[in-house]
Amino acid sequence: MSLQLLVDLYLAVSGLLIGSYLNVVIHRLPREQSTVLPRSRCPHCGGVIRAYDNIPLISYLILRGHCRHCRAAISWRYPLIEGLTAICFVLSFEVFGVSWKTPMAILFCCLLIALAGIDAEHYILPDRITLPGAVVGLAIAFVAPWITWQQSALGILLGGGLLWAVAELWVRLRKVEGLGLGDVKMLAMVGAFLGWEGVVVTLFLGSLTGSLVGVTLMLRHRMNLSSRLPFGVFLSLGALIALFAGPWLLGSYGRLF
Ligand SMILES: [Zn+2]
């Protein structure tokens, strides 16, 4: 087995385990509960989930998505988050190789996945993730060779400022709050990690995928104009693409002119 494959395998397993922890964060952080103790319980019957039933992906498959005690369905979000985290871990190494950019990318992915999951479940993007996330992104920029602290600070200003302006405009035009301040702070965090170009790519892709899904749901009468979409989910998706393919996307876009 080649060394590269061995590292991929190690990262995939680590990603599954961290993804399993992110599921706990997504479920408990907005409820102000500890993410370490007590042991996980079935939200339906309250039965304690044993270690052998808590193996990422595998337990879900063995139990066929049902609680061992009460047979209540387990949300498909759990294996999805675990699988996605594992993919992001492996992709970080495949794209950035043996460099400090790989652990940075892994950390950034974890923040984005936690935010997407929390927004999907609770319709909030907690300050307890976005604000420390922005600070850590800026701190990394002081020592990282791939981004200067000025680029990171500009990213925070553009991410925070641009979306805040859009939100203000929306409130004045439609007299309703379209974008939450959580979205603004999340985009500031993205800017801290990826700089202003990353903010542009993230906002573009997030709005595009968000409107596509919104229009599709409206056409199928699953929601109306005043229904809420968790925009943070689409911003997360946009930011993941910006992280892994941003420079390539901007390069191809530049070549069009
Ligand atoms: Zn149960």
PDB file of C-alpha atoms and ligand atoms in Angstrom:
ATOM      1  CA  MET A   1       0.000   0.000   0.000  1.00  0.00           C
ATOM      2  CA  SER A   2       1.415   3.381  -0.937  1.00  0.00           C
ATOM      3  CA  LEU A   3       2.018   6.032   1.713  1.00  0.00           C
ATOM      4  CA  GLN A   4      -0.461   8.379   0.042  1.00  0.00           C
ATOM      5  CA  LEU A   5      -3.229   5.764   0.268  1.00  0.00           C
ATOM      6  CA  LEU A   6      -2.347   5.103   3.901  1.00  0.00           C
ATOM      7  CA  VAL A   7      -2.666   8.822   4.744  1.00  0.00           C
ATOM      8  CA  ASP A   8      -5.982   8.960   2.824  1.00  0.00           C
ATOM      9  CA  LEU A   9      -7.288   5.997   4.810  1.00  0.00           C
ATOM     10  CA  TYR A  10      -6.160   7.522   8.114  1.00  0.00           C
ATOM     11  CA  LEU A  11      -7.840  10.834   7.221  1.00  0.00           C
ATOM     12  CA  ALA A  12     -11.050   9.100   6.100  1.00  0.00           C
ATOM     13  CA  VAL A  13     -11.353   7.287   9.448  1.00  0.00           C
ATOM     14  CA  SER A  14     -10.480  10.471  11.395  1.00  0.00           C
ATOM     15  CA  GLY A  15     -13.053  12.358   9.312  1.00  0.00           C
ATOM     16  CA  LEU A  16     -15.761   9.820  10.175  1.00  0.00           C
ATOM     17  CA  LEU A  17     -14.965  10.137  13.901  1.00  0.00           C
ATOM     18  CA  ILE A  18     -14.795  13.946  13.853  1.00  0.00           C
ATOM     19  CA  GLY A  19     -17.987  13.975  11.746  1.00  0.00           C
ATOM     20  CA  SER A  20     -19.665  11.915  14.452  1.00  0.00           C
ATOM     21  CA  TYR A  21     -18.572  14.550  17.004  1.00  0.00           C
ATOM     22  CA  LEU A  22     -19.823  17.357  14.702  1.00  0.00           C
ATOM     23  CA  ASN A  23     -23.266  15.667  14.800  1.00  0.00           C
ATOM     24  CA  VAL A  24     -23.193  16.035  18.590  1.00  0.00           C
ATOM     25  CA  VAL A  25     -22.123  19.694  18.257  1.00  0.00           C
ATOM     26  CA  ILE A  26     -24.943  20.338  15.744  1.00  0.00           C
ATOM     27  CA  HIS A  27     -27.507  18.781  18.059  1.00  0.00           C
ATOM     28  CA  ARG A  28     -26.314  20.187  21.395  1.00  0.00           C
ATOM     29  CA  LEU A  29     -24.490  23.520  20.919  1.00  0.00           C
ATOM     30  CA  PRO A  30     -27.655  25.560  20.139  1.00  0.00           C
ATOM     31  CA  ARG A  31     -29.331  23.916  23.163  1.00  0.00           C
ATOM     32  CA  GLU A  32     -26.486  25.087  25.427  1.00  0.00           C
ATOM     33  CA  GLN A  33     -25.606  21.484  26.334  1.00  0.00           C
ATOM     34  CA  SER A  34     -22.149  20.000  26.804  1.00  0.00           C
ATOM     35  CA  THR A  35     -20.787  18.333  23.659  1.00  0.00           C
ATOM     36  CA  VAL A  36     -18.671  15.901  25.707  1.00  0.00           C
ATOM     37  CA  LEU A  37     -20.992  14.505  28.401  1.00  0.00           C
ATOM     38  CA  PRO A  38     -23.409  12.803  28.934  1.00  0.00           C
ATOM     39  CA  ARG A  39     -23.461   9.892  26.463  1.00  0.00           C
ATOM     40  CA  SER A  40     -25.647  10.223  23.383  1.00  0.00           C
ATOM     41  CA  ARG A  41     -29.260   9.115  23.766  1.00  0.00           C
ATOM     42  CA  CYS A  42     -31.989   8.331  21.280  1.00  0.00           C
ATOM     43  CA  PRO A  43     -34.033  11.578  21.023  1.00  0.00           C
ATOM     44  CA  HIS A  44     -37.180   9.450  20.664  1.00  0.00           C
ATOM     45  CA  CYS A  45     -37.033   6.906  23.534  1.00  0.00           C
ATOM     46  CA  GLY A  46     -34.113   8.282  25.557  1.00  0.00           C
ATOM     47  CA  GLY A  47     -32.225   4.965  25.408  1.00  0.00           C
ATOM     48  CA  VAL A  48     -28.458   5.331  25.803  1.00  0.00           C
ATOM     49  CA  ILE A  49     -26.627   4.694  22.510  1.00  0.00           C
ATOM     50  CA  ARG A  50     -23.920   2.086  23.202  1.00  0.00           C
ATOM     51  CA  ALA A  51     -20.421   2.446  21.744  1.00  0.00           C
ATOM     52  CA  TYR A  52     -21.010  -0.469  19.332  1.00  0.00           C
ATOM     53  CA  ASP A  53     -24.113   1.335  18.016  1.00  0.00           C
ATOM     54  CA  ASN A  54     -22.208   4.597  17.641  1.00  0.00           C
ATOM     55  CA  ILE A  55     -19.698   3.612  14.940  1.00  0.00           C
ATOM     56  CA  PRO A  56     -19.878   6.263  12.192  1.00  0.00           C
ATOM     57  CA  LEU A  57     -21.723   5.147   9.010  1.00  0.00           C
ATOM     58  CA  ILE A  58     -21.395   1.435   9.877  1.00  0.00           C
ATOM     59  CA  SER A  59     -23.868   1.461  12.802  1.00  0.00           C
ATOM     60  CA  TYR A  60     -26.388   3.369  10.688  1.00  0.00           C
ATOM     61  CA  LEU A  61     -26.119   0.689   7.991  1.00  0.00           C
ATOM     62  CA  ILE A  62     -26.284  -2.250  10.446  1.00  0.00           C
ATOM     63  CA  LEU A  63     -29.280  -0.752  12.278  1.00  0.00           C
ATOM     64  CA  ARG A  64     -30.779   0.198   8.871  1.00  0.00           C
ATOM     65  CA  GLY A  65     -31.354   3.731  10.177  1.00  0.00           C
ATOM     66  CA  HIS A  66     -33.441   2.741  13.215  1.00  0.00           C
ATOM     67  CA  CYS A  67     -32.927   2.957  16.999  1.00  0.00           C
ATOM     68  CA  ARG A  68     -32.058  -0.468  18.509  1.00  0.00           C
ATOM     69  CA  HIS A  69     -34.487   0.064  21.409  1.00  0.00           C
ATOM     70  CA  CYS A  70     -37.582   1.723  19.962  1.00  0.00           C
ATOM     71  CA  ARG A  71     -37.033   1.313  16.182  1.00  0.00           C
ATOM     72  CA  ALA A  72     -37.595   5.073  15.637  1.00  0.00           C
ATOM     73  CA  ALA A  73     -35.969   6.330  12.429  1.00  0.00           C
ATOM     74  CA  ILE A  74     -32.511   7.915  12.851  1.00  0.00           C
ATOM     75  CA  SER A  75     -32.114  11.052  10.730  1.00  0.00           C
ATOM     76  CA  TRP A  76     -30.141  10.526   7.498  1.00  0.00           C
ATOM     77  CA  ARG A  77     -28.301  13.718   8.430  1.00  0.00           C
ATOM     78  CA  TYR A  78     -26.074  11.730  10.806  1.00  0.00           C
ATOM     79  CA  PRO A  79     -24.424   9.472   8.199  1.00  0.00           C
ATOM     80  CA  LEU A  80     -24.460  12.359   5.684  1.00  0.00           C
ATOM     81  CA  ILE A  81     -22.438  14.629   8.034  1.00  0.00           C
ATOM     82  CA  GLU A  82     -20.028  11.769   8.857  1.00  0.00           C
ATOM     83  CA  GLY A  83     -19.479  10.876   5.200  1.00  0.00           C
ATOM     84  CA  LEU A  84     -19.127  14.518   4.136  1.00  0.00           C
ATOM     85  CA  THR A  85     -16.550  15.212   6.860  1.00  0.00           C
ATOM     86  CA  ALA A  86     -14.515  12.148   5.794  1.00  0.00           C
ATOM     87  CA  ILE A  87     -14.614  13.283   2.136  1.00  0.00           C
ATOM     88  CA  CYS A  88     -13.477  16.799   3.118  1.00  0.00           C
ATOM     89  CA  PHE A  89     -10.557  15.415   5.178  1.00  0.00           C
ATOM     90  CA  VAL A  90      -9.301  13.272   2.274  1.00  0.00           C
ATOM     91  CA  LEU A  91      -9.914  16.037  -0.275  1.00  0.00           C
ATOM     92  CA  SER A  92      -7.896  18.512   1.837  1.00  0.00           C
ATOM     93  CA  PHE A  93      -4.855  16.241   1.673  1.00  0.00           C
ATOM     94  CA  GLU A  94      -5.369  15.396  -2.013  1.00  0.00           C
ATOM     95  CA  VAL A  95      -5.620  19.087  -2.970  1.00  0.00           C
ATOM     96  CA  PHE A  96      -3.087  20.698  -0.609  1.00  0.00           C
ATOM     97  CA  GLY A  97      -0.699  17.782   0.026  1.00  0.00           C
ATOM     98  CA  VAL A  98       1.957  17.826   2.721  1.00  0.00           C
ATOM     99  CA  SER A  99       1.606  21.476   3.776  1.00  0.00           C
ATOM    100  CA  TRP A 100       0.161  23.550   6.626  1.00  0.00           C
ATOM    101  CA  LYS A 101      -2.694  24.375   4.293  1.00  0.00           C
ATOM    102  CA  THR A 102      -4.076  20.851   4.820  1.00  0.00           C
ATOM    103  CA  PRO A 103      -4.807  21.180   8.581  1.00  0.00           C
ATOM    104  CA  MET A 104      -6.123  24.721   7.921  1.00  0.00           C
ATOM    105  CA  ALA A 105      -8.496  23.332   5.266  1.00  0.00           C
ATOM    106  CA  ILE A 106      -9.613  20.525   7.596  1.00  0.00           C
ATOM    107  CA  LEU A 107     -10.382  22.999  10.405  1.00  0.00           C
ATOM    108  CA  PHE A 108     -12.253  25.312   8.009  1.00  0.00           C
ATOM    109  CA  CYS A 109     -14.308  22.361   6.676  1.00  0.00           C
ATOM    110  CA  CYS A 110     -15.278  21.336  10.230  1.00  0.00           C
ATOM    111  CA  LEU A 111     -16.496  24.881  10.992  1.00  0.00           C
ATOM    112  CA  LEU A 112     -18.507  25.009   7.746  1.00  0.00           C
ATOM    113  CA  ILE A 113     -20.082  21.569   8.249  1.00  0.00           C
ATOM    114  CA  ALA A 114     -21.056  22.385  11.859  1.00  0.00           C
ATOM    115  CA  LEU A 115     -22.605  25.705  10.741  1.00  0.00           C
ATOM    116  CA  ALA A 116     -24.517  24.073   7.854  1.00  0.00           C
ATOM    117  CA  GLY A 117     -25.895  21.354  10.133  1.00  0.00           C
ATOM    118  CA  ILE A 118     -26.932  23.822  12.855  1.00  0.00           C
ATOM    119  CA  ASP A 119     -28.591  26.154  10.331  1.00  0.00           C
ATOM    120  CA  ALA A 120     -30.477  23.232   8.751  1.00  0.00           C
ATOM    121  CA  GLU A 121     -31.728  22.010  12.128  1.00  0.00           C
ATOM    122  CA  HIS A 122     -32.191  25.224  14.136  1.00  0.00           C
ATOM    123  CA  TYR A 123     -32.181  28.098  11.569  1.00  0.00           C
ATOM    124  CA  ILE A 124     -29.361  29.899  13.374  1.00  0.00           C
ATOM    125  CA  LEU A 125     -25.633  30.399  12.829  1.00  0.00           C
ATOM    126  CA  PRO A 126     -24.242  30.707  16.363  1.00  0.00           C
ATOM    127  CA  ASP A 127     -21.805  33.515  17.184  1.00  0.00           C
ATOM    128  CA  ARG A 128     -19.952  30.903  19.261  1.00  0.00           C
ATOM    129  CA  ILE A 129     -18.712  29.376  15.987  1.00  0.00           C
ATOM    130  CA  THR A 130     -18.601  32.282  13.497  1.00  0.00           C
ATOM    131  CA  LEU A 131     -16.814  34.865  15.666  1.00  0.00           C
ATOM    132  CA  PRO A 132     -14.008  32.647  17.079  1.00  0.00           C
ATOM    133  CA  GLY A 133     -13.790  31.170  13.557  1.00  0.00           C
ATOM    134  CA  ALA A 134     -13.097  34.624  12.089  1.00  0.00           C
ATOM    135  CA  VAL A 135     -10.470  35.332  14.772  1.00  0.00           C
ATOM    136  CA  VAL A 136      -8.713  31.986  14.152  1.00  0.00           C
ATOM    137  CA  GLY A 137      -8.782  32.589  10.376  1.00  0.00           C
ATOM    138  CA  LEU A 138      -7.147  36.001  10.864  1.00  0.00           C
ATOM    139  CA  ALA A 139      -4.602  34.576  13.326  1.00  0.00           C
ATOM    140  CA  ILE A 140      -3.618  31.856  10.814  1.00  0.00           C
ATOM    141  CA  ALA A 141      -3.131  34.544   8.149  1.00  0.00           C
ATOM    142  CA  PHE A 142      -0.389  36.160  10.298  1.00  0.00           C
ATOM    143  CA  VAL A 143       1.791  33.029   9.991  1.00  0.00           C
ATOM    144  CA  ALA A 144       0.520  31.374   6.783  1.00  0.00           C
ATOM    145  CA  PRO A 145       2.488  31.779   3.553  1.00  0.00           C
ATOM    146  CA  TRP A 146      -0.591  31.511   1.280  1.00  0.00           C
ATOM    147  CA  ILE A 147      -2.516  34.513   2.625  1.00  0.00           C
ATOM    148  CA  THR A 148      -1.407  37.821   4.198  1.00  0.00           C
ATOM    149  CA  TRP A 149      -3.177  39.246   7.241  1.00  0.00           C
ATOM    150  CA  GLN A 150      -4.199  42.211   5.087  1.00  0.00           C
ATOM    151  CA  GLN A 151      -5.985  39.875   2.638  1.00  0.00           C
ATOM    152  CA  SER A 152      -7.670  38.117   5.548  1.00  0.00           C
ATOM    153  CA  ALA A 153      -8.750  41.415   7.155  1.00  0.00           C
ATOM    154  CA  LEU A 154     -10.082  42.622   3.792  1.00  0.00           C
ATOM    155  CA  GLY A 155     -12.015  39.347   3.527  1.00  0.00           C
ATOM    156  CA  ILE A 156     -13.605  39.961   6.931  1.00  0.00           C
ATOM    157  CA  LEU A 157     -14.530  43.535   5.961  1.00  0.00           C
ATOM    158  CA  LEU A 158     -15.968  42.536   2.571  1.00  0.00           C
ATOM    159  CA  GLY A 159     -17.737  39.438   3.923  1.00  0.00           C
ATOM    160  CA  GLY A 160     -19.217  41.303   6.857  1.00  0.00           C
ATOM    161  CA  GLY A 161     -19.769  44.610   5.091  1.00  0.00           C
ATOM    162  CA  LEU A 162     -21.095  43.452   1.709  1.00  0.00           C
ATOM    163  CA  LEU A 163     -23.661  41.059   3.075  1.00  0.00           C
ATOM    164  CA  TRP A 164     -24.671  43.539   5.757  1.00  0.00           C
ATOM    165  CA  ALA A 165     -25.371  46.099   2.987  1.00  0.00           C
ATOM    166  CA  VAL A 166     -27.435  43.529   1.044  1.00  0.00           C
ATOM    167  CA  ALA A 167     -29.378  42.690   4.219  1.00  0.00           C
ATOM    168  CA  GLU A 168     -30.043  46.392   4.902  1.00  0.00           C
ATOM    169  CA  LEU A 169     -31.205  46.984   1.318  1.00  0.00           C
ATOM    170  CA  TRP A 170     -33.515  43.959   1.531  1.00  0.00           C
ATOM    171  CA  VAL A 171     -35.074  45.241   4.777  1.00  0.00           C
ATOM    172  CA  ARG A 172     -35.664  48.697   3.245  1.00  0.00           C
ATOM    173  CA  LEU A 173     -37.132  47.324  -0.005  1.00  0.00           C
ATOM    174  CA  ARG A 174     -39.298  44.523   1.316  1.00  0.00           C
ATOM    175  CA  LYS A 175     -39.735  45.620   4.929  1.00  0.00           C
ATOM    176  CA  VAL A 176     -38.830  42.082   6.043  1.00  0.00           C
ATOM    177  CA  GLU A 177     -35.589  40.587   7.186  1.00  0.00           C
ATOM    178  CA  GLY A 178     -34.269  38.417   4.351  1.00  0.00           C
ATOM    179  CA  LEU A 179     -30.761  37.723   5.529  1.00  0.00           C
ATOM    180  CA  GLY A 180     -29.901  37.209   9.142  1.00  0.00           C
ATOM    181  CA  LEU A 181     -26.900  38.781  10.831  1.00  0.00           C
ATOM    182  CA  GLY A 182     -25.690  35.189  11.313  1.00  0.00           C
ATOM    183  CA  ASP A 183     -25.156  34.935   7.539  1.00  0.00           C
ATOM    184  CA  VAL A 184     -23.144  38.168   7.661  1.00  0.00           C
ATOM    185  CA  LYS A 185     -20.860  36.932  10.447  1.00  0.00           C
ATOM    186  CA  MET A 186     -20.452  33.582   8.718  1.00  0.00           C
ATOM    187  CA  LEU A 187     -19.327  35.297   5.505  1.00  0.00           C
ATOM    188  CA  ALA A 188     -16.875  37.398   7.545  1.00  0.00           C
ATOM    189  CA  MET A 189     -15.422  34.105   8.853  1.00  0.00           C
ATOM    190  CA  VAL A 190     -15.147  32.792   5.282  1.00  0.00           C
ATOM    191  CA  GLY A 191     -13.339  36.026   4.366  1.00  0.00           C
ATOM    192  CA  ALA A 192     -10.883  35.562   7.240  1.00  0.00           C
ATOM    193  CA  PHE A 193      -9.861  32.144   5.874  1.00  0.00           C
ATOM    194  CA  LEU A 194     -10.108  32.712   2.099  1.00  0.00           C
ATOM    195  CA  GLY A 195      -9.679  36.475   1.580  1.00  0.00           C
ATOM    196  CA  TRP A 196     -12.035  38.691  -0.434  1.00  0.00           C
ATOM    197  CA  GLU A 197     -11.895  36.532  -3.586  1.00  0.00           C
ATOM    198  CA  GLY A 198     -13.147  33.600  -1.520  1.00  0.00           C
ATOM    199  CA  VAL A 199     -16.034  35.747  -0.248  1.00  0.00           C
ATOM    200  CA  VAL A 200     -17.075  36.619  -3.808  1.00  0.00           C
ATOM    201  CA  VAL A 201     -16.982  32.969  -4.964  1.00  0.00           C
ATOM    202  CA  THR A 202     -18.824  31.797  -1.821  1.00  0.00           C
ATOM    203  CA  LEU A 203     -21.562  34.426  -2.047  1.00  0.00           C
ATOM    204  CA  PHE A 204     -22.029  33.812  -5.785  1.00  0.00           C
ATOM    205  CA  LEU A 205     -22.242  30.007  -5.474  1.00  0.00           C
ATOM    206  CA  GLY A 206     -24.304  30.190  -2.270  1.00  0.00           C
ATOM    207  CA  SER A 207     -26.875  32.545  -3.825  1.00  0.00           C
ATOM    208  CA  LEU A 208     -26.980  30.508  -7.037  1.00  0.00           C
ATOM    209  CA  THR A 209     -27.550  27.118  -5.373  1.00  0.00           C
ATOM    210  CA  GLY A 210     -29.871  28.690  -2.754  1.00  0.00           C
ATOM    211  CA  SER A 211     -32.107  30.295  -5.406  1.00  0.00           C
ATOM    212  CA  LEU A 212     -32.109  27.130  -7.547  1.00  0.00           C
ATOM    213  CA  VAL A 213     -33.287  25.053  -4.584  1.00  0.00           C
ATOM    214  CA  GLY A 214     -35.737  27.776  -3.482  1.00  0.00           C
ATOM    215  CA  VAL A 215     -37.323  28.085  -6.954  1.00  0.00           C
ATOM    216  CA  THR A 216     -37.519  24.282  -7.300  1.00  0.00           C
ATOM    217  CA  LEU A 217     -39.273  23.969  -3.923  1.00  0.00           C
ATOM    218  CA  MET A 218     -41.669  26.788  -4.835  1.00  0.00           C
ATOM    219  CA  LEU A 219     -42.522  25.200  -8.192  1.00  0.00           C
ATOM    220  CA  ARG A 220     -43.286  21.967  -6.382  1.00  0.00           C
ATOM    221  CA  HIS A 221     -45.428  23.946  -3.903  1.00  0.00           C
ATOM    222  CA  ARG A 222     -43.291  22.823  -1.006  1.00  0.00           C
ATOM    223  CA  MET A 223     -42.746  26.416   0.122  1.00  0.00           C
ATOM    224  CA  ASN A 224     -43.803  30.003  -0.698  1.00  0.00           C
ATOM    225  CA  LEU A 225     -41.999  33.357  -0.930  1.00  0.00           C
ATOM    226  CA  SER A 226     -42.083  33.932   2.798  1.00  0.00           C
ATOM    227  CA  SER A 227     -40.760  30.456   3.720  1.00  0.00           C
ATOM    228  CA  ARG A 228     -37.251  30.346   5.098  1.00  0.00           C
ATOM    229  CA  LEU A 229     -34.341  28.521   3.570  1.00  0.00           C
ATOM    230  CA  PRO A 230     -31.310  27.926   5.782  1.00  0.00           C
ATOM    231  CA  PHE A 231     -28.999  30.129   3.696  1.00  0.00           C
ATOM    232  CA  GLY A 232     -26.018  29.050   5.828  1.00  0.00           C
ATOM    233  CA  VAL A 233     -26.231  25.583   4.246  1.00  0.00           C
ATOM    234  CA  PHE A 234     -25.721  27.106   0.783  1.00  0.00           C
ATOM    235  CA  LEU A 235     -23.001  29.456   2.014  1.00  0.00           C
ATOM    236  CA  SER A 236     -21.205  26.407   3.458  1.00  0.00           C
ATOM    237  CA  LEU A 237     -21.455  24.606   0.134  1.00  0.00           C
ATOM    238  CA  GLY A 238     -20.183  27.712  -1.678  1.00  0.00           C
ATOM    239  CA  ALA A 239     -17.295  28.111   0.771  1.00  0.00           C
ATOM    240  CA  LEU A 240     -16.260  24.445   0.413  1.00  0.00           C
ATOM    241  CA  ILE A 241     -16.131  24.856  -3.384  1.00  0.00           C
ATOM    242  CA  ALA A 242     -14.271  28.168  -2.953  1.00  0.00           C
ATOM    243  CA  LEU A 243     -11.736  26.433  -0.674  1.00  0.00           C
ATOM    244  CA  PHE A 244     -10.992  23.527  -2.994  1.00  0.00           C
ATOM    245  CA  ALA A 245     -11.623  25.043  -6.430  1.00  0.00           C
ATOM    246  CA  GLY A 246     -11.718  28.831  -5.874  1.00  0.00           C
ATOM    247  CA  PRO A 247      -8.378  29.724  -7.515  1.00  0.00           C
ATOM    248  CA  TRP A 248      -9.201  27.400 -10.422  1.00  0.00           C
ATOM    249  CA  LEU A 249     -12.714  28.883 -10.795  1.00  0.00           C
ATOM    250  CA  LEU A 250     -11.389  32.460 -10.703  1.00  0.00           C
ATOM    251  CA  GLY A 251      -8.683  31.483 -13.214  1.00  0.00           C
ATOM    252  CA  SER A 252     -11.185  30.025 -15.682  1.00  0.00           C
ATOM    253  CA  TYR A 253     -13.501  32.988 -15.191  1.00  0.00           C
ATOM    254  CA  GLY A 254     -10.584  35.361 -15.853  1.00  0.00           C
ATOM    255  CA  ARG A 255      -9.721  33.522 -19.080  1.00  0.00           C
ATOM    256  CA  LEU A 256     -13.226  34.223 -20.443  1.00  0.00           C
ATOM    257  CA  PHE A 257     -12.263  37.862 -20.947  1.00  0.00           C
TER     258      PHE A 257
HETATM  259 ZN    ZN B   1     -35.030   4.964  20.538  1.00  0.00          ZN
END
